[in-house]
Each structure stands twice: as structure tokens, then as C-alpha cells.
Amino acid sequence: MSDPHKNSDAKHSTQGAYVTGGEFTRDTNYIEDRVVADVDAVRSAPREESSTIGDPRIAGLTAEAQAWPVKAGRYRLVAARACPWAHRTIIIRRLLGLEDAISLATPGPVHDARSWTFDLSSDGRDPVLNTEWLQENYFKRFPDYPRGITVPALVDIPSGEVVTNNYPQLTFDFSTQWSEFHRPGAPNLIPENLIDDMLPVIKRIFTEINNGVYRSGFAGNQAAYEEAYDRLFAALDWVEERLEDRRYLMGDHITEPDIRLFTTLVRFDPVYHGHFKCNRNKLTEFPNLWAYARDLFQTPGFGDTVDFDQIKAHYYVVHEDVNPTQIVPSGPELENWLSPHGRDTLGGSPFGDGTAPGPISVDEQPPGANPLKA
């Protein structure tokens, strides 16, 4: 009997796509178009430099980038629940209440070298974009697009063309450019008085943790792996210490760095510890980080967007270089995500002057394993 999780199309195998020898280097060249509230102002502003982490203060565009107008209902966010970079957009969209303004398409977790497909739909096509493969939306705009077909991707519904896949800036723009469509009580995830201190934290989290697990998992030799491993755990030790006396990374309330860290932490024990050989400690063995992760998981907008089945299927099946058998592990157990975290003794509140989002809609509930559904 065939395994429905496996990719059996040898022609489009991912072998050789992830582990290419030596140190893993992420391609950070993205489509840097922006969807903005004032197109004319952004087009006339001074040229901006590209950034691997984004910047909520930028006023203009990078070289060759275009500005698109904010308009409710015009764009569709394609964000696989399995992917940590896409997962952060799902969380922030939900926290800000942008569900009615920006629709959501969630590709399935398992794909081949052609990348993400809309196989979770009954007919295998996205009901809004009417495409089977996300690459179709990339090719509609760039017929010879030479880079990876990545998520998250914001797609222009009328034309079916991808607008941007520049995830570092996309979530900042959700906060700054889409404010007209934020829900009442939407939290301020990028307080102006914290930005100067926030960006170095985001930079270190991206470089050493978010991307650090991949540098470990996709290392092509022992030396590259050991260097990546040491850097990753040095950064995790730094965050563990930082969270000793503050509830969240920047103090008393949730800000964007917390979301960027959470999507790596929630994948750590199910995937990164074993699959990527990040095995000095499990998340559950970091007292502060584990309590912090549970605090966020139990906060509306975080845990209710997690699908552990899709997370595991993606990594263990797609990364044939790392796991050629494509066997997906059964564990770990998930009930401990709901255990008391005790972080409220540090004071603060998740959303500051804002409020929690309401219950997640039935249409957007993750279909797979999640202890909140028990």
C-alpha cells in the first residue's frame, strides 16, 4: 500500500535541493514590492536598502520594487501552516484582525521541487486563485522566475500575480500600512519607543535562531554543522537569560519579536531537535523558554494557529536530503503545551491596551493535531 504522505514523483524529487555542501546559506533575495496606504508618497520617498529583517520605519521602496495600493479584498495571503516564515504572517494577520481584509490560502505541507500546492482543497485548486501550484502565480508575473517558490506570498487576486514574498517586511507592513482595517483593540506590535531596541533583538533571533536551526539541519559537513549548532545554542542561552525577569522579549507586552521567535520554538521539539540535529537541549529543558513558549501558545492568536501534523509532515517528508526514508515520527506528546506556565507572576499583559482576538473562524481552524482542540 502506498504512503499518501510521500512524494513519489522522482522527476521532481527534492534531493539535492537543501543540503548542497558546507555551510547552508539562505537566499534572501525576495520580491520586495510593498502594499502601502499611500502609493504616491512611497513612490516619491528616497530609495531604501534591502533588509533581511525588515524595518517598520521605511518610507520608500528598494531598487526595482513597486508599490501596490492597500485595498480590502484585493489580495490573498498564501501561507502554509507548516512553514515558520509563513506562520508568523498567519498569527499577525489574526492578532490585528485583518481576516476580512486579506483572505487566506493554506497550501498543504508536503510538496516536491515545484513547491507548494493547494492540495488541501477538494479539487486540488485554490478556490479563489483557481491555481493548483503556487508557482503558477509566480509565473503569471515572472514567467522565468529563477528563485524558490516561497511562502508566505501575497497574491493580487484580479491578475493572479504574486505581489511580494518579502516576509520580513510584510508583517511590519500589516501593522503600519493596513491600520485602516485593524480590528478594534488590535495590539500595537511595534511600539515606536521600542523600535530602536527591538530591531537588534529581531536581527539576532533571525540570524542565530530562526535561520540557525536551518544552518544546523542543512549543513553539508561536520565543521559547518558544529559551528551552526554552537551559535544556535549560544543564542538560545541568551534568550533564556533575557526571559528570566521579563514576561516577553521587549518587556510587559507581546511585540513582533515574540511572534518571530514563537514560530521557531513551537517547532523545536517536534522537528528541529531530531530532524535538524539541534539536540543539546529540548525546548522543554529550558525553564524560561519553555514557560514563555507555553504562555504564548495559550494566548489567543498563537496556539490556535498551530498544526503539529502539518509541521512534522513538511519537514520529515519534503527534506529528502535529511530524511530519505520520509518516515514521520509519532511523537512528541502535545498535552504539556497546556500545562501552567507561571509567567503571569512577572506582571505585564499580552496585549497591553489592546484586546485578545476573538475565536478563530471555523474555516481557518488548523485541521491537524493541536492540544487546544482536545
PDB file of C-alpha atoms in Angstrom, residues 65-221:
ATOM      1  CA  ALA A  65      10.418  47.373  -6.194  1.00  0.00           C
ATOM      2  CA  GLN A  66       6.894  48.574  -6.882  1.00  0.00           C
ATOM      3  CA  ALA A  67       4.149  49.969  -4.648  1.00  0.00           C
ATOM      4  CA  TRP A  68       0.658  48.493  -4.662  1.00  0.00           C
ATOM      5  CA  PRO A  69      -2.383  50.102  -3.010  1.00  0.00           C
ATOM      6  CA  VAL A  70      -3.941  48.792   0.169  1.00  0.00           C
ATOM      7  CA  LYS A  71      -7.427  47.600  -0.693  1.00  0.00           C
ATOM      8  CA  ALA A  72      -9.603  45.230   1.293  1.00  0.00           C
ATOM      9  CA  GLY A  73     -10.419  42.050  -0.609  1.00  0.00           C
ATOM     10  CA  ARG A  74      -7.834  42.566  -3.344  1.00  0.00           C
ATOM     11  CA  TYR A  75      -5.039  40.358  -2.008  1.00  0.00           C
ATOM     12  CA  ARG A  76      -4.770  36.752  -0.895  1.00  0.00           C
ATOM     13  CA  LEU A  77      -2.163  35.638   1.593  1.00  0.00           C
ATOM     14  CA  VAL A  78      -0.744  32.239   0.650  1.00  0.00           C
ATOM     15  CA  ALA A  79       0.744  30.896   3.873  1.00  0.00           C
ATOM     16  CA  ALA A  80       1.434  27.226   4.598  1.00  0.00           C
ATOM     17  CA  ARG A  81       0.786  26.322   8.224  1.00  0.00           C
ATOM     18  CA  ALA A  82       3.890  24.128   8.183  1.00  0.00           C
ATOM     19  CA  CYS A  83       6.344  26.943   7.381  1.00  0.00           C
ATOM     20  CA  PRO A  84       7.625  29.133  10.232  1.00  0.00           C
ATOM     21  CA  TRP A  85       8.138  32.173   7.997  1.00  0.00           C
ATOM     22  CA  ALA A  86       4.543  31.887   6.753  1.00  0.00           C
ATOM     23  CA  HIS A  87       3.165  31.013  10.181  1.00  0.00           C
ATOM     24  CA  ARG A  88       4.197  34.401  11.538  1.00  0.00           C
ATOM     25  CA  THR A  89       2.021  36.139   8.929  1.00  0.00           C
ATOM     26  CA  ILE A  90      -0.949  33.976   9.928  1.00  0.00           C
ATOM     27  CA  ILE A  91      -0.503  34.954  13.587  1.00  0.00           C
ATOM     28  CA  ILE A  92      -0.081  38.676  12.934  1.00  0.00           C
ATOM     29  CA  ARG A  93      -2.994  38.777  10.478  1.00  0.00           C
ATOM     30  CA  ARG A  94      -5.146  37.219  13.200  1.00  0.00           C
ATOM     31  CA  LEU A  95      -3.898  39.419  16.043  1.00  0.00           C
ATOM     32  CA  LEU A  96      -4.532  42.576  14.009  1.00  0.00           C
ATOM     33  CA  GLY A  97      -7.936  41.387  12.789  1.00  0.00           C
ATOM     34  CA  LEU A  98      -7.150  41.503   9.073  1.00  0.00           C
ATOM     35  CA  GLU A  99      -9.096  38.349   8.207  1.00  0.00           C
ATOM     36  CA  ASP A 100     -11.842  40.237   6.365  1.00  0.00           C
ATOM     37  CA  ALA A 101      -9.385  42.474   4.508  1.00  0.00           C
ATOM     38  CA  ILE A 102      -6.847  39.839   3.409  1.00  0.00           C
ATOM     39  CA  SER A 103      -8.080  36.350   2.610  1.00  0.00           C
ATOM     40  CA  LEU A 104      -6.000  33.284   3.461  1.00  0.00           C
ATOM     41  CA  ALA A 105      -4.942  30.311   1.341  1.00  0.00           C
ATOM     42  CA  THR A 106      -3.188  27.457   3.126  1.00  0.00           C
ATOM     43  CA  PRO A 107      -1.240  25.064   0.892  1.00  0.00           C
ATOM     44  CA  GLY A 108      -0.685  21.535   2.091  1.00  0.00           C
ATOM     45  CA  PRO A 109       2.510  20.687   3.962  1.00  0.00           C
ATOM     46  CA  VAL A 110       4.034  18.198   1.519  1.00  0.00           C
ATOM     47  CA  HIS A 111       5.406  19.296  -1.827  1.00  0.00           C
ATOM     48  CA  ASP A 112       8.082  18.390  -4.338  1.00  0.00           C
ATOM     49  CA  ALA A 113      10.676  20.550  -6.084  1.00  0.00           C
ATOM     50  CA  ARG A 114       7.904  22.546  -7.776  1.00  0.00           C
ATOM     51  CA  SER A 115       6.918  23.719  -4.289  1.00  0.00           C
ATOM     52  CA  TRP A 116       3.608  24.451  -2.638  1.00  0.00           C
ATOM     53  CA  THR A 117       0.304  23.074  -3.898  1.00  0.00           C
ATOM     54  CA  PHE A 118      -3.317  23.736  -2.960  1.00  0.00           C
ATOM     55  CA  ASP A 119      -3.928  20.044  -2.384  1.00  0.00           C
ATOM     56  CA  LEU A 120      -5.995  20.631   0.762  1.00  0.00           C
ATOM     57  CA  SER A 121      -8.842  21.937  -1.425  1.00  0.00           C
ATOM     58  CA  SER A 122     -11.377  19.352  -2.534  1.00  0.00           C
ATOM     59  CA  ASP A 123     -10.426  19.665  -6.206  1.00  0.00           C
ATOM     60  CA  GLY A 124      -6.752  20.445  -5.659  1.00  0.00           C
ATOM     61  CA  ARG A 125      -7.108  24.077  -6.725  1.00  0.00           C
ATOM     62  CA  ASP A 126      -7.327  27.209  -4.651  1.00  0.00           C
ATOM     63  CA  PRO A 127     -10.979  28.315  -4.767  1.00  0.00           C
ATOM     64  CA  VAL A 128     -10.090  31.990  -5.135  1.00  0.00           C
ATOM     65  CA  LEU A 129      -6.938  31.976  -7.259  1.00  0.00           C
ATOM     66  CA  ASN A 130      -8.010  28.919  -9.275  1.00  0.00           C
ATOM     67  CA  THR A 131      -4.461  27.619  -9.386  1.00  0.00           C
ATOM     68  CA  GLU A 132      -3.079  24.204  -8.461  1.00  0.00           C
ATOM     69  CA  TRP A 133       0.505  25.225  -7.794  1.00  0.00           C
ATOM     70  CA  LEU A 134       1.690  28.440  -6.171  1.00  0.00           C
ATOM     71  CA  GLN A 135       4.356  28.586  -8.862  1.00  0.00           C
ATOM     72  CA  GLU A 136       1.574  29.379 -11.343  1.00  0.00           C
ATOM     73  CA  ASN A 137       1.038  32.689  -9.535  1.00  0.00           C
ATOM     74  CA  TYR A 138       4.739  33.433  -9.595  1.00  0.00           C
ATOM     75  CA  PHE A 139       4.996  32.578 -13.294  1.00  0.00           C
ATOM     76  CA  LYS A 140       1.994  34.734 -14.161  1.00  0.00           C
ATOM     77  CA  ARG A 141       4.065  37.730 -13.139  1.00  0.00           C
ATOM     78  CA  PHE A 142       7.590  36.448 -13.776  1.00  0.00           C
ATOM     79  CA  PRO A 143       7.494  33.701 -16.451  1.00  0.00           C
ATOM     80  CA  ASP A 144      11.156  32.918 -15.867  1.00  0.00           C
ATOM     81  CA  TYR A 145      11.218  33.391 -12.093  1.00  0.00           C
ATOM     82  CA  PRO A 146      14.614  31.939 -11.141  1.00  0.00           C
ATOM     83  CA  ARG A 147      14.327  31.546  -7.369  1.00  0.00           C
ATOM     84  CA  GLY A 148      12.452  29.380  -4.923  1.00  0.00           C
ATOM     85  CA  ILE A 149       8.653  29.471  -4.888  1.00  0.00           C
ATOM     86  CA  THR A 150       8.351  30.516  -1.262  1.00  0.00           C
ATOM     87  CA  VAL A 151       5.637  31.233   1.269  1.00  0.00           C
ATOM     88  CA  PRO A 152       4.304  33.499   2.534  1.00  0.00           C
ATOM     89  CA  ALA A 153       3.318  35.107  -0.716  1.00  0.00           C
ATOM     90  CA  LEU A 154       0.810  37.904  -1.181  1.00  0.00           C
ATOM     91  CA  VAL A 155      -1.081  37.472  -4.451  1.00  0.00           C
ATOM     92  CA  ASP A 156      -3.108  40.041  -6.380  1.00  0.00           C
ATOM     93  CA  ILE A 157      -6.458  38.326  -6.858  1.00  0.00           C
ATOM     94  CA  PRO A 158      -7.609  40.145 -10.051  1.00  0.00           C
ATOM     95  CA  SER A 159      -4.451  39.297 -12.002  1.00  0.00           C
ATOM     96  CA  GLY A 160      -3.417  36.157 -10.122  1.00  0.00           C
ATOM     97  CA  GLU A 161       0.135  37.545  -9.948  1.00  0.00           C
ATOM     98  CA  VAL A 162       2.376  37.323  -6.920  1.00  0.00           C
ATOM     99  CA  VAL A 163       2.951  40.760  -5.401  1.00  0.00           C
ATOM    100  CA  THR A 164       5.591  40.012  -2.768  1.00  0.00           C
ATOM    101  CA  ASN A 165       7.170  37.169  -0.871  1.00  0.00           C
ATOM    102  CA  ASN A 166       9.307  39.512   1.248  1.00  0.00           C
ATOM    103  CA  TYR A 167       8.141  38.108   4.583  1.00  0.00           C
ATOM    104  CA  PRO A 168      10.462  40.221   6.810  1.00  0.00           C
ATOM    105  CA  GLN A 169       8.786  43.427   5.653  1.00  0.00           C
ATOM    106  CA  LEU A 170       5.325  42.011   5.030  1.00  0.00           C
ATOM    107  CA  THR A 171       4.375  41.653   8.687  1.00  0.00           C
ATOM    108  CA  PHE A 172       5.659  45.120   9.533  1.00  0.00           C
ATOM    109  CA  ASP A 173       3.505  46.480   6.709  1.00  0.00           C
ATOM    110  CA  PHE A 174       0.498  44.618   8.088  1.00  0.00           C
ATOM    111  CA  SER A 175       0.948  46.723  11.229  1.00  0.00           C
ATOM    112  CA  THR A 176       1.787  50.071   9.618  1.00  0.00           C
ATOM    113  CA  GLN A 177       0.089  50.147   6.202  1.00  0.00           C
ATOM    114  CA  TRP A 178      -3.125  48.217   6.887  1.00  0.00           C
ATOM    115  CA  SER A 179      -4.120  50.070  10.066  1.00  0.00           C
ATOM    116  CA  GLU A 180      -7.379  51.249   8.455  1.00  0.00           C
ATOM    117  CA  PHE A 181      -8.569  47.643   8.565  1.00  0.00           C
ATOM    118  CA  HIS A 182      -7.288  46.634  12.002  1.00  0.00           C
ATOM    119  CA  ARG A 183      -9.917  45.343  14.397  1.00  0.00           C
ATOM    120  CA  PRO A 184     -10.915  47.461  17.414  1.00  0.00           C
ATOM    121  CA  GLY A 185      -8.487  46.574  20.175  1.00  0.00           C
ATOM    122  CA  ALA A 186      -5.747  45.385  17.825  1.00  0.00           C
ATOM    123  CA  PRO A 187      -2.457  45.343  19.754  1.00  0.00           C
ATOM    124  CA  ASN A 188       0.462  47.585  18.881  1.00  0.00           C
ATOM    125  CA  LEU A 189       3.117  45.039  17.940  1.00  0.00           C
ATOM    126  CA  ILE A 190       5.770  47.629  17.097  1.00  0.00           C
ATOM    127  CA  PRO A 191       5.622  50.416  19.718  1.00  0.00           C
ATOM    128  CA  GLU A 192       7.564  53.386  18.379  1.00  0.00           C
ATOM    129  CA  ASN A 193       9.540  53.859  21.590  1.00  0.00           C
ATOM    130  CA  LEU A 194      10.838  50.276  21.386  1.00  0.00           C
ATOM    131  CA  ILE A 195      11.815  50.042  17.722  1.00  0.00           C
ATOM    132  CA  ASP A 196      15.474  51.014  18.163  1.00  0.00           C
ATOM    133  CA  ASP A 197      15.889  48.322  20.821  1.00  0.00           C
ATOM    134  CA  MET A 198      13.654  45.844  19.036  1.00  0.00           C
ATOM    135  CA  LEU A 199      15.441  45.601  15.704  1.00  0.00           C
ATOM    136  CA  PRO A 200      18.748  44.255  17.108  1.00  0.00           C
ATOM    137  CA  VAL A 201      16.762  41.617  19.012  1.00  0.00           C
ATOM    138  CA  ILE A 202      14.931  40.652  15.820  1.00  0.00           C
ATOM    139  CA  LYS A 203      18.243  40.557  13.942  1.00  0.00           C
ATOM    140  CA  ARG A 204      19.838  38.170  16.414  1.00  0.00           C
ATOM    141  CA  ILE A 205      16.752  35.959  16.567  1.00  0.00           C
ATOM    142  CA  PHE A 206      16.644  35.725  12.775  1.00  0.00           C
ATOM    143  CA  THR A 207      20.343  35.166  12.226  1.00  0.00           C
ATOM    144  CA  GLU A 208      21.074  32.807  15.098  1.00  0.00           C
ATOM    145  CA  ILE A 209      17.754  31.069  15.892  1.00  0.00           C
ATOM    146  CA  ASN A 210      15.156  31.299  13.096  1.00  0.00           C
ATOM    147  CA  ASN A 211      17.808  30.636  10.460  1.00  0.00           C
ATOM    148  CA  GLY A 212      20.196  28.960  12.884  1.00  0.00           C
ATOM    149  CA  VAL A 213      18.171  25.759  13.035  1.00  0.00           C
ATOM    150  CA  TYR A 214      18.346  25.538   9.238  1.00  0.00           C
ATOM    151  CA  ARG A 215      22.096  26.150   9.217  1.00  0.00           C
ATOM    152  CA  SER A 216      22.398  23.181  11.544  1.00  0.00           C
ATOM    153  CA  GLY A 217      19.948  20.937   9.701  1.00  0.00           C
ATOM    154  CA  PHE A 218      21.171  21.689   6.182  1.00  0.00           C
ATOM    155  CA  ALA A 219      24.899  21.726   6.974  1.00  0.00           C
ATOM    156  CA  GLY A 220      26.865  19.756   4.410  1.00  0.00           C
ATOM    157  CA  ASN A 221      29.799  18.754   6.595  1.00  0.00           C
TER     158      ASN A 221
END
